mmCIF file of C-alpha atoms and ligand atoms in Angstrom:
data_model
loop_
_atom_site.group_PDB
_atom_site.id
_atom_site.type_symbol
_atom_site.label_atom_id
_atom_site.label_comp_id
_atom_site.label_asym_id
_atom_site.label_seq_id
_atom_site.Cartn_x
_atom_site.Cartn_y
_atom_site.Cartn_z
ATOM 1 C CA MET J 3 89.770 117.867 56.084
ATOM 2 C CA ALA J 4 90.101 116.186 52.720
ATOM 3 C CA ILE J 5 92.492 113.407 51.907
ATOM 4 C CA ILE J 6 92.199 112.236 48.313
ATOM 5 C CA THR J 7 93.274 108.791 47.163
ATOM 6 C CA PHE J 8 93.535 107.577 43.576
ATOM 7 C CA ASP J 9 93.640 103.800 43.749
ATOM 8 C CA ASN J 10 94.967 102.400 40.480
ATOM 9 C CA VAL J 11 92.736 104.730 38.450
ATOM 10 C CA SER J 12 92.546 104.507 34.686
ATOM 11 C CA LYS J 13 90.445 106.343 32.111
ATOM 12 C CA SER J 14 89.742 105.401 28.522
ATOM 13 C CA TYR J 15 87.443 106.843 25.893
ATOM 14 C CA GLY J 16 86.543 103.895 23.676
ATOM 15 C CA GLU J 17 89.816 102.390 22.501
ATOM 16 C CA THR J 18 91.858 105.398 23.566
ATOM 17 C CA VAL J 19 93.596 105.048 26.896
ATOM 18 C CA VAL J 20 94.094 108.517 28.426
ATOM 19 C CA LEU J 21 95.331 107.707 31.942
ATOM 20 C CA GLU J 22 96.556 104.453 33.446
ATOM 21 C CA ASN J 23 97.894 103.213 36.786
ATOM 22 C CA ILE J 24 97.252 106.454 38.641
ATOM 23 C CA ASN J 25 98.104 105.839 42.277
ATOM 24 C CA LEU J 26 98.139 109.027 44.248
ATOM 25 C CA PHE J 27 97.693 109.995 47.870
ATOM 26 C CA ILE J 28 96.972 113.711 48.294
ATOM 27 C CA ASP J 29 97.308 114.780 51.897
ATOM 28 C CA ASP J 30 94.932 117.051 53.767
ATOM 29 C CA ASN J 31 95.599 120.739 52.978
ATOM 30 C CA GLU J 32 98.039 119.846 50.200
ATOM 31 C CA PHE J 33 98.304 122.243 47.223
ATOM 32 C CA LEU J 34 98.952 119.824 44.380
ATOM 33 C CA ALA J 35 99.977 121.237 41.011
ATOM 34 C CA VAL J 36 99.575 118.967 37.978
ATOM 35 C CA VAL J 37 101.735 119.667 34.923
ATOM 36 C CA GLY J 38 102.210 117.850 31.633
ATOM 37 C CA PRO J 39 101.941 118.353 27.884
ATOM 38 C CA SER J 40 98.705 119.244 26.175
ATOM 39 C CA GLY J 41 96.486 116.190 25.770
ATOM 40 C CA ALA J 42 98.208 114.265 28.595
ATOM 41 C CA GLY J 43 94.970 113.905 30.555
ATOM 42 C CA LYS J 44 95.317 116.653 33.194
ATOM 43 C CA SER J 45 91.785 117.989 32.722
ATOM 44 C CA THR J 46 90.450 114.442 32.619
ATOM 45 C CA LEU J 47 92.025 113.852 36.023
ATOM 46 C CA LEU J 48 90.309 116.980 37.404
ATOM 47 C CA ARG J 49 86.976 116.071 35.814
ATOM 48 C CA MET J 50 87.125 112.694 37.551
ATOM 49 C CA LEU J 51 87.773 114.462 40.866
ATOM 50 C CA LEU J 52 84.698 116.586 40.220
ATOM 51 C CA SER J 53 82.675 113.450 39.263
ATOM 52 C CA GLN J 54 81.995 114.877 35.811
ATOM 53 C CA GLU J 55 83.678 111.724 34.514
ATOM 54 C CA ALA J 56 83.866 108.283 36.109
ATOM 55 C CA PRO J 57 87.116 106.285 36.121
ATOM 56 C CA SER J 58 87.179 103.320 33.730
ATOM 57 C CA GLY J 59 89.115 101.341 36.339
ATOM 58 C CA GLY J 60 90.154 101.721 39.968
ATOM 59 C CA GLN J 61 88.544 104.161 42.356
ATOM 60 C CA ILE J 62 88.874 107.619 43.866
ATOM 61 C CA LEU J 63 88.308 108.141 47.589
ATOM 62 C CA ILE J 64 87.825 111.341 49.565
ATOM 63 C CA ASP J 65 88.531 110.932 53.266
ATOM 64 C CA GLY J 66 88.408 107.175 52.752
ATOM 65 C CA GLU J 67 84.934 107.164 51.159
ATOM 66 C CA PRO J 68 84.308 106.465 47.469
ATOM 67 C CA ILE J 69 83.765 109.788 45.721
ATOM 68 C CA ALA J 70 80.092 110.716 45.166
ATOM 69 C CA PRO J 71 79.068 109.895 41.585
ATOM 70 C CA GLU J 72 77.661 113.422 41.025
ATOM 71 C CA PRO J 73 79.381 116.818 41.425
ATOM 72 C CA MET J 74 78.775 117.883 45.049
ATOM 73 C CA PRO J 75 79.293 121.134 46.972
ATOM 74 C CA ASP J 76 82.247 119.565 48.811
ATOM 75 C CA ARG J 77 84.248 120.157 45.618
ATOM 76 C CA GLY J 78 84.477 123.558 43.936
ATOM 77 C CA ILE J 79 86.002 124.227 40.535
ATOM 78 C CA VAL J 80 87.383 127.206 38.664
ATOM 79 C CA PHE J 81 88.057 126.885 34.927
ATOM 80 C CA GLN J 82 90.223 129.118 32.771
ATOM 81 C CA ARG J 83 87.094 130.814 31.456
ATOM 82 C CA TYR J 84 83.334 130.676 31.648
ATOM 83 C CA SER J 85 82.961 129.423 35.211
ATOM 84 C CA VAL J 86 80.309 132.044 35.973
ATOM 85 C CA PHE J 87 76.721 132.634 34.816
ATOM 86 C CA PRO J 88 76.744 135.554 32.342
ATOM 87 C CA HIS J 89 73.079 136.486 32.898
ATOM 88 C CA ARG J 90 73.416 136.826 36.683
ATOM 89 C CA THR J 91 74.873 139.781 38.512
ATOM 90 C CA VAL J 92 78.132 139.407 40.384
ATOM 91 C CA ILE J 93 76.396 138.921 43.724
ATOM 92 C CA GLY J 94 73.751 136.691 42.084
ATOM 93 C CA ASN J 95 76.553 134.437 40.850
ATOM 94 C CA VAL J 96 78.007 134.117 44.331
ATOM 95 C CA MET J 97 74.588 133.351 45.853
ATOM 96 C CA THR J 98 73.609 130.697 43.298
ATOM 97 C CA GLY J 99 75.457 127.655 44.686
ATOM 98 C CA PRO J 100 74.313 127.969 48.307
ATOM 99 C CA GLU J 101 70.768 128.816 47.127
ATOM 100 C CA TRP J 102 70.492 125.573 45.142
ATOM 101 C CA GLN J 103 72.031 123.724 48.063
ATOM 102 C CA ALA J 104 69.497 125.138 50.556
ATOM 103 C CA ALA J 105 66.465 125.134 48.242
ATOM 104 C CA PRO J 106 67.082 122.409 45.653
ATOM 105 C CA LEU J 107 63.606 122.609 44.101
ATOM 106 C CA MET J 108 63.270 126.369 43.645
ATOM 107 C CA GLY J 109 66.896 127.513 43.592
ATOM 108 C CA ARG J 110 65.768 130.505 45.612
ATOM 109 C CA LEU J 111 65.642 131.483 49.274
ATOM 110 C CA PHE J 112 63.287 134.013 50.835
ATOM 111 C CA GLY J 113 63.140 136.383 53.798
ATOM 112 C CA SER J 114 65.859 136.333 56.417
ATOM 113 C CA ALA J 115 67.563 133.249 54.930
ATOM 114 C CA ARG J 116 68.044 135.206 51.718
ATOM 115 C CA ALA J 117 69.214 138.311 53.572
ATOM 116 C CA ASP J 118 71.760 136.249 55.512
ATOM 117 C CA LEU J 119 73.047 134.658 52.330
ATOM 118 C CA ARG J 120 73.306 138.078 50.674
ATOM 119 C CA ASP J 121 75.417 139.310 53.612
ATOM 120 C CA ARG J 122 77.679 136.297 53.348
ATOM 121 C CA ALA J 123 77.976 136.746 49.573
ATOM 122 C CA GLN J 124 78.845 140.433 50.003
ATOM 123 C CA ALA J 125 81.510 139.527 52.590
ATOM 124 C CA MET J 126 83.002 136.989 50.154
ATOM 125 C CA LEU J 127 83.027 139.602 47.373
ATOM 126 C CA ASP J 128 84.741 142.043 49.746
ATOM 127 C CA ARG J 129 87.315 139.366 50.521
ATOM 128 C CA VAL J 130 88.246 138.800 46.873
ATOM 129 C CA GLY J 131 88.296 142.538 46.092
ATOM 130 C CA LEU J 132 84.968 142.768 44.261
ATOM 131 C CA GLY J 133 82.953 144.416 47.028
ATOM 132 C CA GLY J 134 82.072 147.436 44.889
ATOM 133 C CA HIS J 135 81.046 145.388 41.846
ATOM 134 C CA ALA J 136 78.131 143.386 43.289
ATOM 135 C CA ALA J 137 75.486 144.806 40.929
ATOM 136 C CA LEU J 138 77.510 144.452 37.710
ATOM 137 C CA TYR J 139 77.303 141.573 35.228
ATOM 138 C CA PRO J 140 80.346 139.367 34.512
ATOM 139 C CA ALA J 141 80.811 140.873 31.023
ATOM 140 C CA GLN J 142 81.418 144.235 32.719
ATOM 141 C CA LEU J 143 84.409 142.821 34.640
ATOM 142 C CA SER J 144 88.032 142.426 33.510
ATOM 143 C CA GLY J 145 89.482 138.931 33.010
ATOM 144 C CA GLY J 146 91.164 139.003 36.418
ATOM 145 C CA GLN J 147 87.966 140.202 38.101
ATOM 146 C CA GLN J 148 85.998 137.407 36.427
ATOM 147 C CA GLN J 149 88.450 134.873 37.874
ATOM 148 C CA ARG J 150 88.111 136.502 41.317
ATOM 149 C CA LEU J 151 84.363 136.070 40.921
ATOM 150 C CA ALA J 152 84.754 132.418 39.867
ATOM 151 C CA ILE J 153 86.887 131.755 42.950
ATOM 152 C CA ALA J 154 84.391 133.534 45.238
ATOM 153 C CA GLN J 155 81.604 131.474 43.694
ATOM 154 C CA ALA J 156 83.520 128.218 44.216
ATOM 155 C CA LEU J 157 84.281 129.053 47.860
ATOM 156 C CA MET J 158 80.708 129.929 48.872
ATOM 157 C CA THR J 159 79.697 126.290 49.366
ATOM 158 C CA LYS J 160 82.735 125.818 51.656
ATOM 159 C CA PRO J 161 84.334 123.064 49.570
ATOM 160 C CA LYS J 162 86.849 120.721 51.143
ATOM 161 C CA VAL J 163 88.553 120.415 47.778
ATOM 162 C CA LEU J 164 89.182 123.280 45.357
ATOM 163 C CA LEU J 165 89.931 122.276 41.769
ATOM 164 C CA LEU J 166 91.632 124.807 39.508
ATOM 165 C CA ASP J 167 91.894 124.098 35.757
ATOM 166 C CA GLU J 168 94.414 126.572 34.275
ATOM 167 C CA PRO J 169 92.647 129.332 36.215
ATOM 168 C CA PHE J 170 95.190 132.053 35.426
ATOM 169 C CA GLY J 171 96.170 130.947 31.914
ATOM 170 C CA ALA J 172 94.332 133.763 30.150
ATOM 171 C CA LEU J 173 95.558 136.583 32.426
ATOM 172 C CA ASP J 174 98.394 139.057 31.893
ATOM 173 C CA PRO J 175 101.489 138.593 34.127
ATOM 174 C CA GLY J 176 100.687 141.418 36.574
ATOM 175 C CA THR J 177 97.126 140.230 37.122
ATOM 176 C CA ARG J 178 98.337 136.660 37.437
ATOM 177 C CA LYS J 179 100.737 137.634 40.215
ATOM 178 C CA ALA J 180 97.958 139.282 42.211
ATOM 179 C CA MET J 181 95.780 136.195 41.708
ATOM 180 C CA HIS J 182 98.575 133.928 42.947
ATOM 181 C CA GLN J 183 98.725 135.935 46.152
ATOM 182 C CA LEU J 184 94.947 135.795 46.597
ATOM 183 C CA VAL J 185 94.764 132.043 46.016
ATOM 184 C CA LEU J 186 97.575 131.322 48.476
ATOM 185 C CA GLU J 187 95.838 133.445 51.127
ATOM 186 C CA LEU J 188 92.464 131.776 50.553
ATOM 187 C CA TRP J 189 94.047 128.318 50.630
ATOM 188 C CA GLU J 190 95.503 129.091 54.061
ATOM 189 C CA GLU J 191 92.313 130.738 55.362
ATOM 190 C CA HIS J 192 89.967 127.961 54.226
ATOM 191 C CA GLN J 193 92.308 125.016 54.939
ATOM 192 C CA MET J 194 91.313 123.323 51.692
ATOM 193 C CA THR J 195 93.036 120.668 49.665
ATOM 194 C CA VAL J 196 93.767 122.257 46.280
ATOM 195 C CA VAL J 197 94.432 120.467 42.986
ATOM 196 C CA MET J 198 95.528 122.831 40.199
ATOM 197 C CA VAL J 199 96.285 122.041 36.559
ATOM 198 C CA THR J 200 98.722 124.417 34.908
ATOM 199 C CA HIS J 201 100.946 124.639 31.837
ATOM 200 C CA ASP J 202 103.298 126.949 33.680
ATOM 201 C CA LEU J 203 106.075 125.198 35.596
ATOM 202 C CA SER J 204 107.111 128.282 37.558
ATOM 203 C CA GLU J 205 103.482 128.791 38.615
ATOM 204 C CA ALA J 206 103.313 125.124 39.656
ATOM 205 C CA PHE J 207 106.378 125.454 41.898
ATOM 206 C CA HIS J 208 105.406 128.878 43.227
ATOM 207 C CA LEU J 209 101.930 127.771 44.341
ATOM 208 C CA GLY J 210 102.170 124.018 44.807
ATOM 209 C CA THR J 211 103.352 122.254 47.920
ATOM 210 C CA ARG J 212 103.753 119.300 45.595
ATOM 211 C CA VAL J 213 104.075 119.083 41.823
ATOM 212 C CA ILE J 214 103.315 115.991 39.749
ATOM 213 C CA ALA J 215 103.872 115.526 36.032
ATOM 214 C CA VAL J 216 101.660 113.305 33.897
ATOM 215 C CA ASP J 217 102.839 112.099 30.506
ATOM 216 C CA LYS J 218 102.997 109.062 28.265
ATOM 217 C CA ARG J 219 105.986 106.819 28.913
ATOM 218 C CA ARG J 220 105.188 104.105 26.435
ATOM 219 C CA HIS J 221 104.370 104.578 22.766
ATOM 220 C CA ASP J 222 103.211 101.953 20.332
ATOM 221 C CA PRO J 223 103.768 103.428 16.849
ATOM 222 C CA HIS J 224 101.228 100.992 15.398
ATOM 223 C CA ALA J 225 98.581 101.769 18.024
ATOM 224 C CA PRO J 226 99.139 105.279 19.427
ATOM 225 C CA HIS J 227 95.973 105.044 21.564
ATOM 226 C CA ARG J 228 97.074 101.915 23.342
ATOM 227 C CA TYR J 229 98.925 103.496 26.245
ATOM 228 C CA GLY J 230 97.815 106.301 28.499
ATOM 229 C CA SER J 231 99.677 108.809 30.636
ATOM 230 C CA ILE J 232 101.084 107.871 33.997
ATOM 231 C CA ILE J 233 102.589 109.976 36.787
ATOM 232 C CA THR J 234 106.138 110.463 35.561
ATOM 233 C CA SER J 235 107.467 112.729 38.353
ATOM 234 C CA ASP J 236 106.427 113.673 41.850
ATOM 235 C CA PHE J 237 108.221 116.521 43.665
ATOM 236 C CA GLU J 238 107.690 117.956 47.107
ATOM 237 C CA ALA J 239 107.863 121.642 46.214
ATOM 238 C CA LYS J 240 107.570 123.112 49.704
ATOM 239 C CA PRO J 241 108.716 120.798 52.444
ATOM 240 C CA ARG J 242 106.135 120.221 55.090
ATOM 241 C CA LEU J 243 108.305 121.458 57.977
ATOM 242 C CA ALA J 244 108.927 124.827 56.317
ATOM 243 C CA ARG J 245 105.210 125.232 55.735
ATOM 244 C CA SER J 246 104.313 124.392 59.320
ATOM 245 C CA LEU J 247 106.848 126.923 60.607
ATOM 246 C CA ARG J 248 105.522 129.602 58.275
ATOM 247 C CA ARG J 249 101.968 128.969 59.429
ATOM 248 C CA ALA J 250 102.987 129.011 63.095
ATOM 249 C CA GLU J 251 104.806 132.325 62.570
ATOM 250 C CA ARG J 252 101.765 133.818 60.898
ATOM 251 C CA ALA J 253 99.458 132.588 63.671
ATOM 252 C CA ALA J 254 101.773 134.147 66.249
ATOM 253 C CA GLY J 255 101.467 137.464 64.388
HETATM 254 P P1 ADP V 30 95.062 117.933 29.009
HETATM 255 O O1 ADP V 30 94.177 118.585 30.017
HETATM 256 O O2 ADP V 30 96.301 117.351 29.625
HETATM 257 O O3 ADP V 30 95.389 118.836 27.849
HETATM 258 P P2 ADP V 30 92.731 116.318 28.456
HETATM 259 O O4 ADP V 30 92.446 115.658 29.747
HETATM 260 O O5 ADP V 30 91.911 117.491 28.064
HETATM 261 O O6 ADP V 30 94.296 116.683 28.387
HETATM 262 O O7 ADP V 30 92.611 115.253 27.279
HETATM 263 C C1 ADP V 30 93.356 114.038 27.269
HETATM 264 C C2 ADP V 30 92.976 113.209 26.053
HETATM 265 O O8 ADP V 30 91.657 112.702 26.223
HETATM 266 C C3 ADP V 30 92.998 113.971 24.759
HETATM 267 O O9 ADP V 30 93.586 113.152 23.775
HETATM 268 C C4 ADP V 30 91.532 114.192 24.457
HETATM 269 O O10 ADP V 30 91.315 114.218 23.065
HETATM 270 C C5 ADP V 30 90.867 112.987 25.093
HETATM 271 N N1 ADP V 30 89.514 113.279 25.564
HETATM 272 C C6 ADP V 30 89.180 114.139 26.553
HETATM 273 N N2 ADP V 30 87.846 114.161 26.748
HETATM 274 C C7 ADP V 30 87.326 113.268 25.863
HETATM 275 C C8 ADP V 30 85.994 112.808 25.568
HETATM 276 N N3 ADP V 30 84.934 113.280 26.241
HETATM 277 N N4 ADP V 30 85.862 111.886 24.599
HETATM 278 C C9 ADP V 30 86.913 111.405 23.919
HETATM 279 N N5 ADP V 30 88.191 111.781 24.149
HETATM 280 C C10 ADP V 30 88.401 112.700 25.099
#
């Protein structure tokens, strides 16, 4: 379970205010899509959720607790590109996170612990459709396959929150459609709370249970950095009741 709360969060870089007055309650198992113009602060919002950046004001809570100040395995992230380690094989990439988690000094497990992890990594690769590519390197994969790998890698530490920063932006439409299907299935299987940044409104409404827009409302022509973006719209994209019925139908077979 992961309920995320933004409590009056703001973020500035020096004099430049990027985000202000962000009050947001993201429910457990929500799939929140964040849209807005380029430069509005969408990635900044995700980076704060990952603890790569700290808010300048206010606080972020996960399940009622202040967010850990460092990136932790409870939050996984997939970027548009370059989420994976180019010098590691496909299966090596998927094993890396849990290995560092289990053996923080060496980054390597041995014996049966390593064999068990390898089995789990292979099962995850099978799940995302990369089962036959375990020994390849990321550069030998297509763009869509690299994003499948990035998602598999993010899921291996069993995150409560999955953060997606334009994850399908560089893919062709056919590949993107297949990825949408995969992500929706994994979201249901893993019961995660997902926060996804996208430029694509139709993608936001197709995947999101809720869609928020961030943008600047106030402009000071003499001091363009003075005001940051706020949440300008908040839509429930897939009403909760419809989702619950769908899930119940699926569970009933
Ligand atoms: P979006 O994802 O909506 O395109 P970003 O969150 O990447 O927007 O950036 C929002 C604003 O914050 C931009 O004006 C950008 O220049 C600024 N910004 C982002 N990161 C930094 C940083 N590390 N230092 C200074 N300014 C930054």
